[in-house]
PDB file of C-alpha atoms and ligand atoms in Angstrom:
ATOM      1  CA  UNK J   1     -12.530   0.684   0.725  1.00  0.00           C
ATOM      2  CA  UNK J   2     -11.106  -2.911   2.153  1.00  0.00           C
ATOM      3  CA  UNK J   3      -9.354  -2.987   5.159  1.00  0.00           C
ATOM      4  CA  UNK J   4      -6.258  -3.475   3.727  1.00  0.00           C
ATOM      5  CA  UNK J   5      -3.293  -1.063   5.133  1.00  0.00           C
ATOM      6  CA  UNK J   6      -0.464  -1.050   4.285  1.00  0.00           C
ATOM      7  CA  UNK J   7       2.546   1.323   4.949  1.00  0.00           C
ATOM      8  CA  UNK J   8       6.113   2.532   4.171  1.00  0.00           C
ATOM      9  CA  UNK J   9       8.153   3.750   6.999  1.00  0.00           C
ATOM     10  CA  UNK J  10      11.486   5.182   5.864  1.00  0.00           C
ATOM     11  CA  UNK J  11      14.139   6.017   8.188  1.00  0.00           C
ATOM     12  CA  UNK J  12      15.244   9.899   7.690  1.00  0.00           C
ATOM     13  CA  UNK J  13      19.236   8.573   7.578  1.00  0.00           C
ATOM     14  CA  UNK J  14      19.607  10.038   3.800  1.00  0.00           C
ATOM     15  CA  UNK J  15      17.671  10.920   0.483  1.00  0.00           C
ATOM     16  CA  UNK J  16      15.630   8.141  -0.998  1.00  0.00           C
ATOM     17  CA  UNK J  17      17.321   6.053  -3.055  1.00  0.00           C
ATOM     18  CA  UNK J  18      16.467   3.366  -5.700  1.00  0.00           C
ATOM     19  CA  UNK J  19      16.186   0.285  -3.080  1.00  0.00           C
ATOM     20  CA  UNK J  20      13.886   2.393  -0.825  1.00  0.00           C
ATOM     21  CA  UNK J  21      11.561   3.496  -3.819  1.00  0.00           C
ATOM     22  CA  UNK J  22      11.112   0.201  -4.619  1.00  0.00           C
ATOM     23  CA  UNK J  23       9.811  -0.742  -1.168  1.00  0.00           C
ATOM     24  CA  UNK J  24       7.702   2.154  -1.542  1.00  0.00           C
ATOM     25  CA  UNK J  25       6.093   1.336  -4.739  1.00  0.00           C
ATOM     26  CA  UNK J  26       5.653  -2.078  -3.773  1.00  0.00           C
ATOM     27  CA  UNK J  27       3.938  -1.775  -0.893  1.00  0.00           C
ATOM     28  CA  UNK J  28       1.728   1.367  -2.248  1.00  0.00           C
ATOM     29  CA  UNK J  29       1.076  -0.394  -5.528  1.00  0.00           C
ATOM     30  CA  UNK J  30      -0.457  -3.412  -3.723  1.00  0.00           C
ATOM     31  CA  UNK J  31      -2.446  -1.223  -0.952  1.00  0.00           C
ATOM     32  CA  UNK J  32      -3.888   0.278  -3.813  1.00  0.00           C
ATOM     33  CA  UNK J  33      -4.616  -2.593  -6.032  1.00  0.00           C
ATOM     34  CA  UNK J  34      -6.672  -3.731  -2.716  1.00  0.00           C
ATOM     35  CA  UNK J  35      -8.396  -0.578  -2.521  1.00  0.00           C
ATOM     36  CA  UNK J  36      -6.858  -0.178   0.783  1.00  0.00           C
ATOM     37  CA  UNK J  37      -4.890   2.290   2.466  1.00  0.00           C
ATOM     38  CA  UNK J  38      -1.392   3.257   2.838  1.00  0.00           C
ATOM     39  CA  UNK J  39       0.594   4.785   5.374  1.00  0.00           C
ATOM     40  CA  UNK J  40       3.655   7.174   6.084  1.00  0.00           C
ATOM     41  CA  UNK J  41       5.582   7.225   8.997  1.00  0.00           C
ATOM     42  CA  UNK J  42       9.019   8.365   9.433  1.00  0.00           C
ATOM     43  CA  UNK J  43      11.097   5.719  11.561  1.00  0.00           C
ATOM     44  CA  UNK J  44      12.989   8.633  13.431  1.00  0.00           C
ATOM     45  CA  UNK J  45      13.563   6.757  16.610  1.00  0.00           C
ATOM     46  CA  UNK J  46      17.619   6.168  16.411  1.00  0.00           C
ATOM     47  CA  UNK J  47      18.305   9.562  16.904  1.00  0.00           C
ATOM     48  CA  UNK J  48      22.037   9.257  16.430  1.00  0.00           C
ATOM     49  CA  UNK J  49      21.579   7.761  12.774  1.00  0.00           C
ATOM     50  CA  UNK J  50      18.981  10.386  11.771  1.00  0.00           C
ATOM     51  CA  UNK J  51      20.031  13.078   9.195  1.00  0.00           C
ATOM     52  CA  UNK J  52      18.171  17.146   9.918  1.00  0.00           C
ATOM     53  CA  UNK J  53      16.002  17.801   7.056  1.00  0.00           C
ATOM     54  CA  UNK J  54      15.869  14.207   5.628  1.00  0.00           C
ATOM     55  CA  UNK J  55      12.191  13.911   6.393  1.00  0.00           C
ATOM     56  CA  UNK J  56      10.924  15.972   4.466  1.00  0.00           C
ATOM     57  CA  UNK J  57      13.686  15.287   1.446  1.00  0.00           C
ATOM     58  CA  UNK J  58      11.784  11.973   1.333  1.00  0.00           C
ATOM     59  CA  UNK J  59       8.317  13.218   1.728  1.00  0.00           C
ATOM     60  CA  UNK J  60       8.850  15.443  -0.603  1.00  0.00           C
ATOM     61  CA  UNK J  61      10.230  12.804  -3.375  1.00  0.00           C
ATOM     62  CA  UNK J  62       7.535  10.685  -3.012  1.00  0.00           C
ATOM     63  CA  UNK J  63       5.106  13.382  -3.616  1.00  0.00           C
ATOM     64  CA  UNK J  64       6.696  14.644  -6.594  1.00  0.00           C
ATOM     65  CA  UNK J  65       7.221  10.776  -7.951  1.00  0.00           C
ATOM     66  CA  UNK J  66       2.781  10.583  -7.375  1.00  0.00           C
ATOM     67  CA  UNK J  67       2.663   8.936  -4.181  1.00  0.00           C
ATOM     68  CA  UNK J  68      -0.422   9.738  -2.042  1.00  0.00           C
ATOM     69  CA  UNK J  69      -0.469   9.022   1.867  1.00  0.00           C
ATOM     70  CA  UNK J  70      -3.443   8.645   3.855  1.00  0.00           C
ATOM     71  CA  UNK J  71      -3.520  10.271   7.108  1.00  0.00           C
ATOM     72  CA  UNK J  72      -0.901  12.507   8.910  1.00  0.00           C
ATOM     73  CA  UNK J  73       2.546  11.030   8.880  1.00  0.00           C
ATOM     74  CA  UNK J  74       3.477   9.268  11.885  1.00  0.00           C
ATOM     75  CA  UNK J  75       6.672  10.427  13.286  1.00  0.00           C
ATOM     76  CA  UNK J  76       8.336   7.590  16.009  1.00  0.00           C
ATOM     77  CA  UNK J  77      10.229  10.013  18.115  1.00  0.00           C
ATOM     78  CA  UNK J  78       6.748  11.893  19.045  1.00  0.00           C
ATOM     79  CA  UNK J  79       5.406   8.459  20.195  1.00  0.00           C
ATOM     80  CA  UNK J  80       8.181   7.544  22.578  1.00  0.00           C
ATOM     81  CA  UNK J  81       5.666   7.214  25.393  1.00  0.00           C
ATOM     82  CA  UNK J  82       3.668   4.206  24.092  1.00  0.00           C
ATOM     83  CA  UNK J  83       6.859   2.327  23.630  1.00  0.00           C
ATOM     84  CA  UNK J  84       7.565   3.122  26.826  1.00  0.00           C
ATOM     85  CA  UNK J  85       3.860   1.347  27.860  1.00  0.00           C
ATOM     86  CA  UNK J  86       4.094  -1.766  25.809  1.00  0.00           C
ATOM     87  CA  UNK J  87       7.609  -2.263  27.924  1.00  0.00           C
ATOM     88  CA  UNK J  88       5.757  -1.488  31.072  1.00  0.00           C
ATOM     89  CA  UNK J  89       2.716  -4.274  30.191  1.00  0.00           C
ATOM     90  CA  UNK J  90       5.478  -6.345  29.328  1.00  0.00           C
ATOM     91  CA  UNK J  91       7.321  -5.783  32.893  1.00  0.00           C
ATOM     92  CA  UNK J  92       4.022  -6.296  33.789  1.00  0.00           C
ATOM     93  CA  UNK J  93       4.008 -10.118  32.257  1.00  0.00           C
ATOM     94  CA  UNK J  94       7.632 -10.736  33.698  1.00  0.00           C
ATOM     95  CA  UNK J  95       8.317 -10.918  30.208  1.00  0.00           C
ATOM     96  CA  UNK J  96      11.469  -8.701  30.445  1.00  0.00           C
ATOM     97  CA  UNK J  97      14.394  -8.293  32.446  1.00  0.00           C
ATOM     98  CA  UNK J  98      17.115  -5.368  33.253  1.00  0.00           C
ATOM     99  CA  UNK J  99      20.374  -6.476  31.671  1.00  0.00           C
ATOM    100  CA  UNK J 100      23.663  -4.880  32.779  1.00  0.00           C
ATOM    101  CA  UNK J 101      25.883  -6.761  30.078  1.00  0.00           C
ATOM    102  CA  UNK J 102      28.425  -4.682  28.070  1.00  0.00           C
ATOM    103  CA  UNK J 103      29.230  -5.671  24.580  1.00  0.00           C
ATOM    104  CA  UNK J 104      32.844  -6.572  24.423  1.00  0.00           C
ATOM    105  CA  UNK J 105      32.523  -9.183  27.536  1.00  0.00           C
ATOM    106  CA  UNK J 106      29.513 -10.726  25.608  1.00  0.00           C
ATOM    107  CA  UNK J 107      31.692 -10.763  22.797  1.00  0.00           C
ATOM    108  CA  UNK J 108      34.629 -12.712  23.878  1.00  0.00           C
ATOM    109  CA  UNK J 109      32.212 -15.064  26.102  1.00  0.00           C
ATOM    110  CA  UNK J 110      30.867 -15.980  22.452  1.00  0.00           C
ATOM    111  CA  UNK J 111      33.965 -16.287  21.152  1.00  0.00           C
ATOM    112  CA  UNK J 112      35.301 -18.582  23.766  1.00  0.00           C
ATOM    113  CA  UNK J 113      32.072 -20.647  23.405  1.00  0.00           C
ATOM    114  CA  UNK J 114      32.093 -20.796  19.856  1.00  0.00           C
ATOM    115  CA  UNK J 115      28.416 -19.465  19.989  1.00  0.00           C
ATOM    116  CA  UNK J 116      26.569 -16.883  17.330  1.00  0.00           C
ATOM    117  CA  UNK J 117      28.279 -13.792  17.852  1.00  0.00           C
ATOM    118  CA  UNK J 118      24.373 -12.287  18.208  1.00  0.00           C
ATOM    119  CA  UNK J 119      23.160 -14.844  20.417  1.00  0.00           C
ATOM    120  CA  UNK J 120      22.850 -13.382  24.077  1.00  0.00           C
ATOM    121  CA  UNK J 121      23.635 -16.006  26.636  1.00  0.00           C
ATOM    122  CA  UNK J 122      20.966 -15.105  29.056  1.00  0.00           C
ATOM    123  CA  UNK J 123      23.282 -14.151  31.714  1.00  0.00           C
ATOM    124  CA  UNK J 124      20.708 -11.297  33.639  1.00  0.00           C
ATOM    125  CA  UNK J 125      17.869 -13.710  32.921  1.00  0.00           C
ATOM    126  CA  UNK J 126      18.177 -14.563  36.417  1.00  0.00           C
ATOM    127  CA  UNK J 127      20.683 -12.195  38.338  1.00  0.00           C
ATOM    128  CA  UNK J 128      19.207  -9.007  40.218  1.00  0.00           C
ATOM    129  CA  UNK J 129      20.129  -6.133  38.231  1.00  0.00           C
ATOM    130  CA  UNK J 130      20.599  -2.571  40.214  1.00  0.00           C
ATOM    131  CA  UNK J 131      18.490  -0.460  37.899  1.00  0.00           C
ATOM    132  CA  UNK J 132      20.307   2.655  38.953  1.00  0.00           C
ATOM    133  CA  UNK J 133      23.127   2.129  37.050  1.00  0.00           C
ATOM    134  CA  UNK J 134      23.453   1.764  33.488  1.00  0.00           C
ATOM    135  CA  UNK J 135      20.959  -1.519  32.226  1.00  0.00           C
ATOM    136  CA  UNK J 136      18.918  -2.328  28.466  1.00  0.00           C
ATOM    137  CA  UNK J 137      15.910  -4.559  28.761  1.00  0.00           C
ATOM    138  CA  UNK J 138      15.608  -7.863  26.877  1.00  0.00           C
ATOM    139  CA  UNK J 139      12.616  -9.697  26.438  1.00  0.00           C
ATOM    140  CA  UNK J 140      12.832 -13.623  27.066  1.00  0.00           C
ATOM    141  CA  UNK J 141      12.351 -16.040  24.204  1.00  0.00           C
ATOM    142  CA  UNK J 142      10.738 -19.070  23.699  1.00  0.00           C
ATOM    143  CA  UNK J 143      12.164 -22.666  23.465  1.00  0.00           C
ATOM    144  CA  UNK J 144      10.271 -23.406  20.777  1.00  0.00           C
ATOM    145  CA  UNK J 145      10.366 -22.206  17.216  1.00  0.00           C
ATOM    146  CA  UNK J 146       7.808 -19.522  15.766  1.00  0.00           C
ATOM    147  CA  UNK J 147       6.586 -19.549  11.891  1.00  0.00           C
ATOM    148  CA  UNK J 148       5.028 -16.980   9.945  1.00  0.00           C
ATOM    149  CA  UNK J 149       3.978 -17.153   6.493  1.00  0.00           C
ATOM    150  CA  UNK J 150       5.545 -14.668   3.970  1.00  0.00           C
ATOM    151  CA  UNK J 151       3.712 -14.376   0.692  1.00  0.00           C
ATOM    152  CA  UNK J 152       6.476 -14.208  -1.280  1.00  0.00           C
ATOM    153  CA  UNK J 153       9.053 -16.480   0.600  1.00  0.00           C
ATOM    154  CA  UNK J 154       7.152 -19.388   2.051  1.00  0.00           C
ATOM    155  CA  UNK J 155       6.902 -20.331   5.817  1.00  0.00           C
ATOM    156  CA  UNK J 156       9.582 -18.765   7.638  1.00  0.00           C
ATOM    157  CA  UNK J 157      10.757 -20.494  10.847  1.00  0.00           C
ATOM    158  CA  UNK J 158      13.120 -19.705  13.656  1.00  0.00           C
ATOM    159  CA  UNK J 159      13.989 -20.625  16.831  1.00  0.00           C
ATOM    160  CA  UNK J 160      14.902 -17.408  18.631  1.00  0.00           C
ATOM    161  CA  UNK J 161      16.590 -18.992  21.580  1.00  0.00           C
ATOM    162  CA  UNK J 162      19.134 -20.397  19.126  1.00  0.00           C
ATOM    163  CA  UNK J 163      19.167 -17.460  17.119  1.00  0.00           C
ATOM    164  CA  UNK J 164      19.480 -14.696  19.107  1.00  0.00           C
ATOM    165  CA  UNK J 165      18.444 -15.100  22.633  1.00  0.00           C
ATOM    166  CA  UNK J 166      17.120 -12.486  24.849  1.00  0.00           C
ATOM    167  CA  UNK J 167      16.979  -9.870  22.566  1.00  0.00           C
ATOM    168  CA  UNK J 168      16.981  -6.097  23.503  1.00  0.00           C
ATOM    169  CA  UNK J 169      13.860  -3.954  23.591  1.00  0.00           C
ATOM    170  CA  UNK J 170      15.093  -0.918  25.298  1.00  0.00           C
ATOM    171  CA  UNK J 171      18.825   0.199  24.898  1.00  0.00           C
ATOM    172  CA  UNK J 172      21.411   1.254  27.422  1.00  0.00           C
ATOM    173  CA  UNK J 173      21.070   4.709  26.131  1.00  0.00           C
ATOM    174  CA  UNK J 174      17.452   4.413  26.927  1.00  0.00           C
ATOM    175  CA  UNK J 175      16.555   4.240  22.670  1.00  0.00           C
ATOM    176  CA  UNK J 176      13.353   1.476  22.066  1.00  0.00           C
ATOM    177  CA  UNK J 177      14.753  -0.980  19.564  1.00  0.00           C
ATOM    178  CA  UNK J 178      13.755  -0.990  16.031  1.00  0.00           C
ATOM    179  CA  UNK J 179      11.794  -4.315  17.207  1.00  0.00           C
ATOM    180  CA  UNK J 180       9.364  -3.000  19.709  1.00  0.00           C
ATOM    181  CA  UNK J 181       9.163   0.407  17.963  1.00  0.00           C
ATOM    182  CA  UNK J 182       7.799  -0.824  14.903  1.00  0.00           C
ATOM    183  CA  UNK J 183       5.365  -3.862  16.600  1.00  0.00           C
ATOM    184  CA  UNK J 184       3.508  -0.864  18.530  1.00  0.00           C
ATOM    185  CA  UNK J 185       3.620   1.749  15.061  1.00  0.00           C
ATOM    186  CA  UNK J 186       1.851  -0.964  13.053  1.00  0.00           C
ATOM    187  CA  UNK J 187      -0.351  -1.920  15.503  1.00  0.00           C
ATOM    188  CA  UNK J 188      -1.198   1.386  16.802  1.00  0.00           C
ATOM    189  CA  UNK J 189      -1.962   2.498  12.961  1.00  0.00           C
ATOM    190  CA  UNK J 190      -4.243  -1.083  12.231  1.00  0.00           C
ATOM    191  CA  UNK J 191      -1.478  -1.785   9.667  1.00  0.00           C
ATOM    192  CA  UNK J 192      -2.539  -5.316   7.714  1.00  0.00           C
ATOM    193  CA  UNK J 193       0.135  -5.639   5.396  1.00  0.00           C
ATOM    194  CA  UNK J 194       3.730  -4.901   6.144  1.00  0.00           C
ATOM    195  CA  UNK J 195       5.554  -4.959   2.422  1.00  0.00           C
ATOM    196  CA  UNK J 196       9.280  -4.386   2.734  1.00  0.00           C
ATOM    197  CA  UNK J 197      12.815  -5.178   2.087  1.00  0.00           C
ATOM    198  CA  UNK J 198      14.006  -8.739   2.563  1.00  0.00           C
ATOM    199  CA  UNK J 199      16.623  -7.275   4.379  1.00  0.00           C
ATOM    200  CA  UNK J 200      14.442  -7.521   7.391  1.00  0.00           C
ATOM    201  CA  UNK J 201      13.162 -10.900   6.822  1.00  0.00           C
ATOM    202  CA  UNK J 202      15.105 -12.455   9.750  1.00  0.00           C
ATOM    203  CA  UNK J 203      13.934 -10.486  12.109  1.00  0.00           C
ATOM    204  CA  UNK J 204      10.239 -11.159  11.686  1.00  0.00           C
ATOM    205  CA  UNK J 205       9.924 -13.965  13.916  1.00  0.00           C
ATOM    206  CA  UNK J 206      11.115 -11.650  16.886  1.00  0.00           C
ATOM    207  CA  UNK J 207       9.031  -9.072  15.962  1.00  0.00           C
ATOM    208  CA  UNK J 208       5.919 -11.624  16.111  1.00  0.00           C
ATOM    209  CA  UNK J 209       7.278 -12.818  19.297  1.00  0.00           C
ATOM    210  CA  UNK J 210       7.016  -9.426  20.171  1.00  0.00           C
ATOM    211  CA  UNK J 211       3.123  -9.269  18.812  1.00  0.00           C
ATOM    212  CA  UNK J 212       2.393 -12.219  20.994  1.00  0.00           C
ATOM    213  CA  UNK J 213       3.398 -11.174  24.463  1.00  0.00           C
ATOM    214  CA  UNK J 214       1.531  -8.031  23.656  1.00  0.00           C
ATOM    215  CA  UNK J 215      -1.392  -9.870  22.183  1.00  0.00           C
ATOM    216  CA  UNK J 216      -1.315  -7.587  18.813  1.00  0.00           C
ATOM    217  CA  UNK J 217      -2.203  -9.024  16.035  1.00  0.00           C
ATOM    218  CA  UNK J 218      -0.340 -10.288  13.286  1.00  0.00           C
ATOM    219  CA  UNK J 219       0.132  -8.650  10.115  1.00  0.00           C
ATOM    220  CA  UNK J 220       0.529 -10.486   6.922  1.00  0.00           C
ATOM    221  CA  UNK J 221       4.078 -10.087   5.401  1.00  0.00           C
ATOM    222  CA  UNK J 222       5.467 -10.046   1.582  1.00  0.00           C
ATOM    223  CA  UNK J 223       9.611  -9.467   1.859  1.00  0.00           C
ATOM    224  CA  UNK J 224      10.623  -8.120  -1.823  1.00  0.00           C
ATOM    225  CA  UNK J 225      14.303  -9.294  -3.180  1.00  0.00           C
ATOM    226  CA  UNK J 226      16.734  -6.580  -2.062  1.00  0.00           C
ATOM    227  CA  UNK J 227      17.927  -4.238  -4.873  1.00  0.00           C
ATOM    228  CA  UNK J 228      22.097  -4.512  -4.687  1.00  0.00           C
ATOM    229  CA  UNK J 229      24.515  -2.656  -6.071  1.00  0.00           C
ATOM    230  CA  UNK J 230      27.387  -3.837  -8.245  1.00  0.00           C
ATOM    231  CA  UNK J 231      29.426  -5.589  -5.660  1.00  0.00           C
ATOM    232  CA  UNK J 232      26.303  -7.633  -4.690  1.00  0.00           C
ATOM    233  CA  UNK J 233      25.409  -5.646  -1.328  1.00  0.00           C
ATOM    234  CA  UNK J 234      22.459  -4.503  -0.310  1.00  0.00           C
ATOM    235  CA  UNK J 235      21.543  -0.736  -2.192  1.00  0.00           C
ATOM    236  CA  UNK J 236      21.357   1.288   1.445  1.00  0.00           C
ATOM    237  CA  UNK J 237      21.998   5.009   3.056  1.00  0.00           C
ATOM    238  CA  UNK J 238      24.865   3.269   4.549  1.00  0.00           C
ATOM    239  CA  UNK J 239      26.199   1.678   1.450  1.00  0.00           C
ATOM    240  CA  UNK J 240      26.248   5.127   0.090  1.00  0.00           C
ATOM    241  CA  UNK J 241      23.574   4.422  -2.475  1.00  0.00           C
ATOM    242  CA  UNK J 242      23.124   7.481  -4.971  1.00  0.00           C
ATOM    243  CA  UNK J 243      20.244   9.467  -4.210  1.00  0.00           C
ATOM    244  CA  UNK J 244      17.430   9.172  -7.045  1.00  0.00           C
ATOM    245  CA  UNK J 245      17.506  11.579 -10.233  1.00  0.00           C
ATOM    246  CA  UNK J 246      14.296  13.389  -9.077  1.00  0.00           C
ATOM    247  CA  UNK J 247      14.528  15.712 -12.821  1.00  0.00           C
ATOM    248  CA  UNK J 248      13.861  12.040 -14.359  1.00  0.00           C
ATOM    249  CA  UNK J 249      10.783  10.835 -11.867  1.00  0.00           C
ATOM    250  CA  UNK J 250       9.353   8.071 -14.902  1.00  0.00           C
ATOM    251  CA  UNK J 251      12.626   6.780 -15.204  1.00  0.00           C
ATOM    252  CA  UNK J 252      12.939   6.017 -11.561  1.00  0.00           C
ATOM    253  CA  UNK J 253       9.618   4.582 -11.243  1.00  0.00           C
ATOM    254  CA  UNK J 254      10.659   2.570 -14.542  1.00  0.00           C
ATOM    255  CA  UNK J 255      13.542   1.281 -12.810  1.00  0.00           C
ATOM    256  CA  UNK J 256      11.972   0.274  -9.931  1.00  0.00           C
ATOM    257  CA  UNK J 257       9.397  -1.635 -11.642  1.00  0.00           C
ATOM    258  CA  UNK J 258      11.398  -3.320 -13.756  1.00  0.00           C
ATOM    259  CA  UNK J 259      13.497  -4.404 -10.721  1.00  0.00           C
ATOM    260  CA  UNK J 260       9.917  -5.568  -9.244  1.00  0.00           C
ATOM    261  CA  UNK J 261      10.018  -7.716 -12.245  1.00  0.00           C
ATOM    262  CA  UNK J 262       6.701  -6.426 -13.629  1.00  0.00           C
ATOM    263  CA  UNK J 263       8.165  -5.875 -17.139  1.00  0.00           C
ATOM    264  CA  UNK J 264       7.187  -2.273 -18.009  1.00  0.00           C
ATOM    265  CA  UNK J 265       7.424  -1.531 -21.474  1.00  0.00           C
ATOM    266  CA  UNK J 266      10.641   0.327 -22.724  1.00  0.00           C
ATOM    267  CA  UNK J 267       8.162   3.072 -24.007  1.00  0.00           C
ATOM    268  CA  UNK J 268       7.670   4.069 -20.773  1.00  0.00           C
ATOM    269  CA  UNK J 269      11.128   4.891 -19.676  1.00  0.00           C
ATOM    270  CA  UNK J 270       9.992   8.320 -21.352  1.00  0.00           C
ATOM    271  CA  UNK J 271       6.474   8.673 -20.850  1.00  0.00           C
ATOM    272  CA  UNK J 272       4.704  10.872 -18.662  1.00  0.00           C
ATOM    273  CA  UNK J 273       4.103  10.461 -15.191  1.00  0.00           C
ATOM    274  CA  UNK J 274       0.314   9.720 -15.246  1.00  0.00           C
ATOM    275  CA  UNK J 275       1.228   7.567 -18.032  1.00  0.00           C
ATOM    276  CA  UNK J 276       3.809   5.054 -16.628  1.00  0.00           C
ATOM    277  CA  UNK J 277       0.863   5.009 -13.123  1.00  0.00           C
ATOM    278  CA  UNK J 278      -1.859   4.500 -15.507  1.00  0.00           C
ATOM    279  CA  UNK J 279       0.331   1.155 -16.819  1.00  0.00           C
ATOM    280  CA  UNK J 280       0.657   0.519 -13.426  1.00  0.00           C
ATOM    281  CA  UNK J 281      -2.889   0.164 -12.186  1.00  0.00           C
ATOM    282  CA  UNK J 282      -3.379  -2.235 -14.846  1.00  0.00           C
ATOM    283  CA  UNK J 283      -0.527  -4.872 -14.584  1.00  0.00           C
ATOM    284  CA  UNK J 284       0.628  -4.663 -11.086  1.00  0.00           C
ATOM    285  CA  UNK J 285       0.911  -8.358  -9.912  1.00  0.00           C
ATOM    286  CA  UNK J 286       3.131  -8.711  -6.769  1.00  0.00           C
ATOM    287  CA  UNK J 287       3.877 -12.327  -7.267  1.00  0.00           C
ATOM    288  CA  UNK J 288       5.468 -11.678 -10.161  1.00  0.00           C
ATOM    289  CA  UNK J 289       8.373 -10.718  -7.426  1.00  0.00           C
ATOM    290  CA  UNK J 290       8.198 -13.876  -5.884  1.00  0.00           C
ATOM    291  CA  UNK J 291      12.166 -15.758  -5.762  1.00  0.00           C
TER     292      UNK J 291
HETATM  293 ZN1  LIG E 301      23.030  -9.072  31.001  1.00  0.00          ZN
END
């Protein structure tokens, strides 16, 4: 065994559908190909978004489609305490700051500006926040731009103060953002190789600006094109993407190879399971997905 890990961390919002499978398959297909391993974990941590019973709907599809996880499956709402200490090291740093803004206010101060409507103006940067009431926490950005290399779409560069600003880490609700959440999962589970929708693309550089102030390491990163439905939007839970025919399992996995532009033979559309994996093994090439 390498050590290679890689991972594919579903959130339980829905059944899987085609455009998760295929982030699935990509990122187990290349973990495998490097004789590493690959991780579950649910991303349960938005608590408001997450669907009873969806968990397991999922876990269960990807067993009966011939996935196998190393490892227990992580589950992000039983870890909420060591999001909780990477904010704390990074109050620690002065790295963060309470913020009391509300969203509409922001929104019109934007507006007014002509700014990006998701760029936060730094307003608490410097103001004394009473922490009693009501407050997120953003973590401050650098002037200058960050790049990380994506196998599959070049050198990606941004600079998040003109992107986004101050972003938030911890929400007024007291939810961790998706950004810190999934900086400590894949660093708390040695993850090497994140594989995964380019739908998250842009928000890689905050996430590595993330990795820095905590002195993490960083992964290396391979975005796959987005499957989209017919109106050219991204295939997603809240797009209302159907949920996978699991009575047809090789056709699926068909699909979603095909869409990974690997060109499976038509033969296999109907072949057996261990069949269509067996092709697999031998002609999986991720830059073949390469745009
Ligand atoms: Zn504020």
């Amino acid at each position: 065994m390498s050590d290679y890990c890689g991972r594919f961390a579903p959130s339980p919002t829905g059944d899987l559908h085609l455009g998760s499978l295929v982030a699935a398959l990509a990122s187990y297909a290349e973990a495998k190909k490097q004789q590493g391993r690959w991780l579950l974990r649910i991303e349960d941590i938005d608590m408001p978004r997450t669907e009873a019973g969806a968990d397991q709907r999922i876990i269960d599809a990807l067993a009966q489609f011939g996935f196998v996880w190393d490892g227990d499956i992580r589950y992000q709402s039983q870890h909420i305490s060591e999001y909780q200490a990477a904010l704390e090291q990074l109050k620690q740093q002065d790295r963060v700051y309470p913020c009391a803004c509300k969203r509409k206010p922001l929104r019109r101060y934007n507006e007014a500006k002509q700014l990006p409507l998701g760029l936060y103006p730094g307003f608490c940067r410097h103001a004394r926040i009473d922490t009693d009431k009501p407050h997120s926490w953003r973590i401050k950005v650098p002037q200058i731009p960050l790049t990380f290399q994506d196998s599959l779409c070049g050198a990606q560069t941004e600079n998040l103060s003109q992107s986004c600003g101050d972003f938030i880490l911890k929400r007024t609700d007291k939810l961790f953002s998706y950004q810190l959440a999934v900086v400590v999962d894949d660093a708390a589970q040695a993850v090497t190789d994140i594989i995964r929708g380019q739908d998250l693309l842009d928000s890689t550089n905050r996430q590595q600006h993330i990795q820095q102030c905590l002195e993490i390491p960083e992964p290396r990163y391979a975005h796959i094109p987005l499957v989209k439905d017919n109106r050219g939007r991204k295939l997603s839970k809240q797009n209302h993407a159907p949920a996978l025919d699991l009575t047809k399992p090789t056709l699926c996995l068909w699909q979603a190879l095909d869409y990974l532009r690997q060109s499976p033979p038509e033969s296999l559309k109907t072949a057996s399971l261990d069949t269509i994996w067996q092709w697999l093994w031998q002609h999986w090439d991720i830059n073949k997905c390469k745009t």
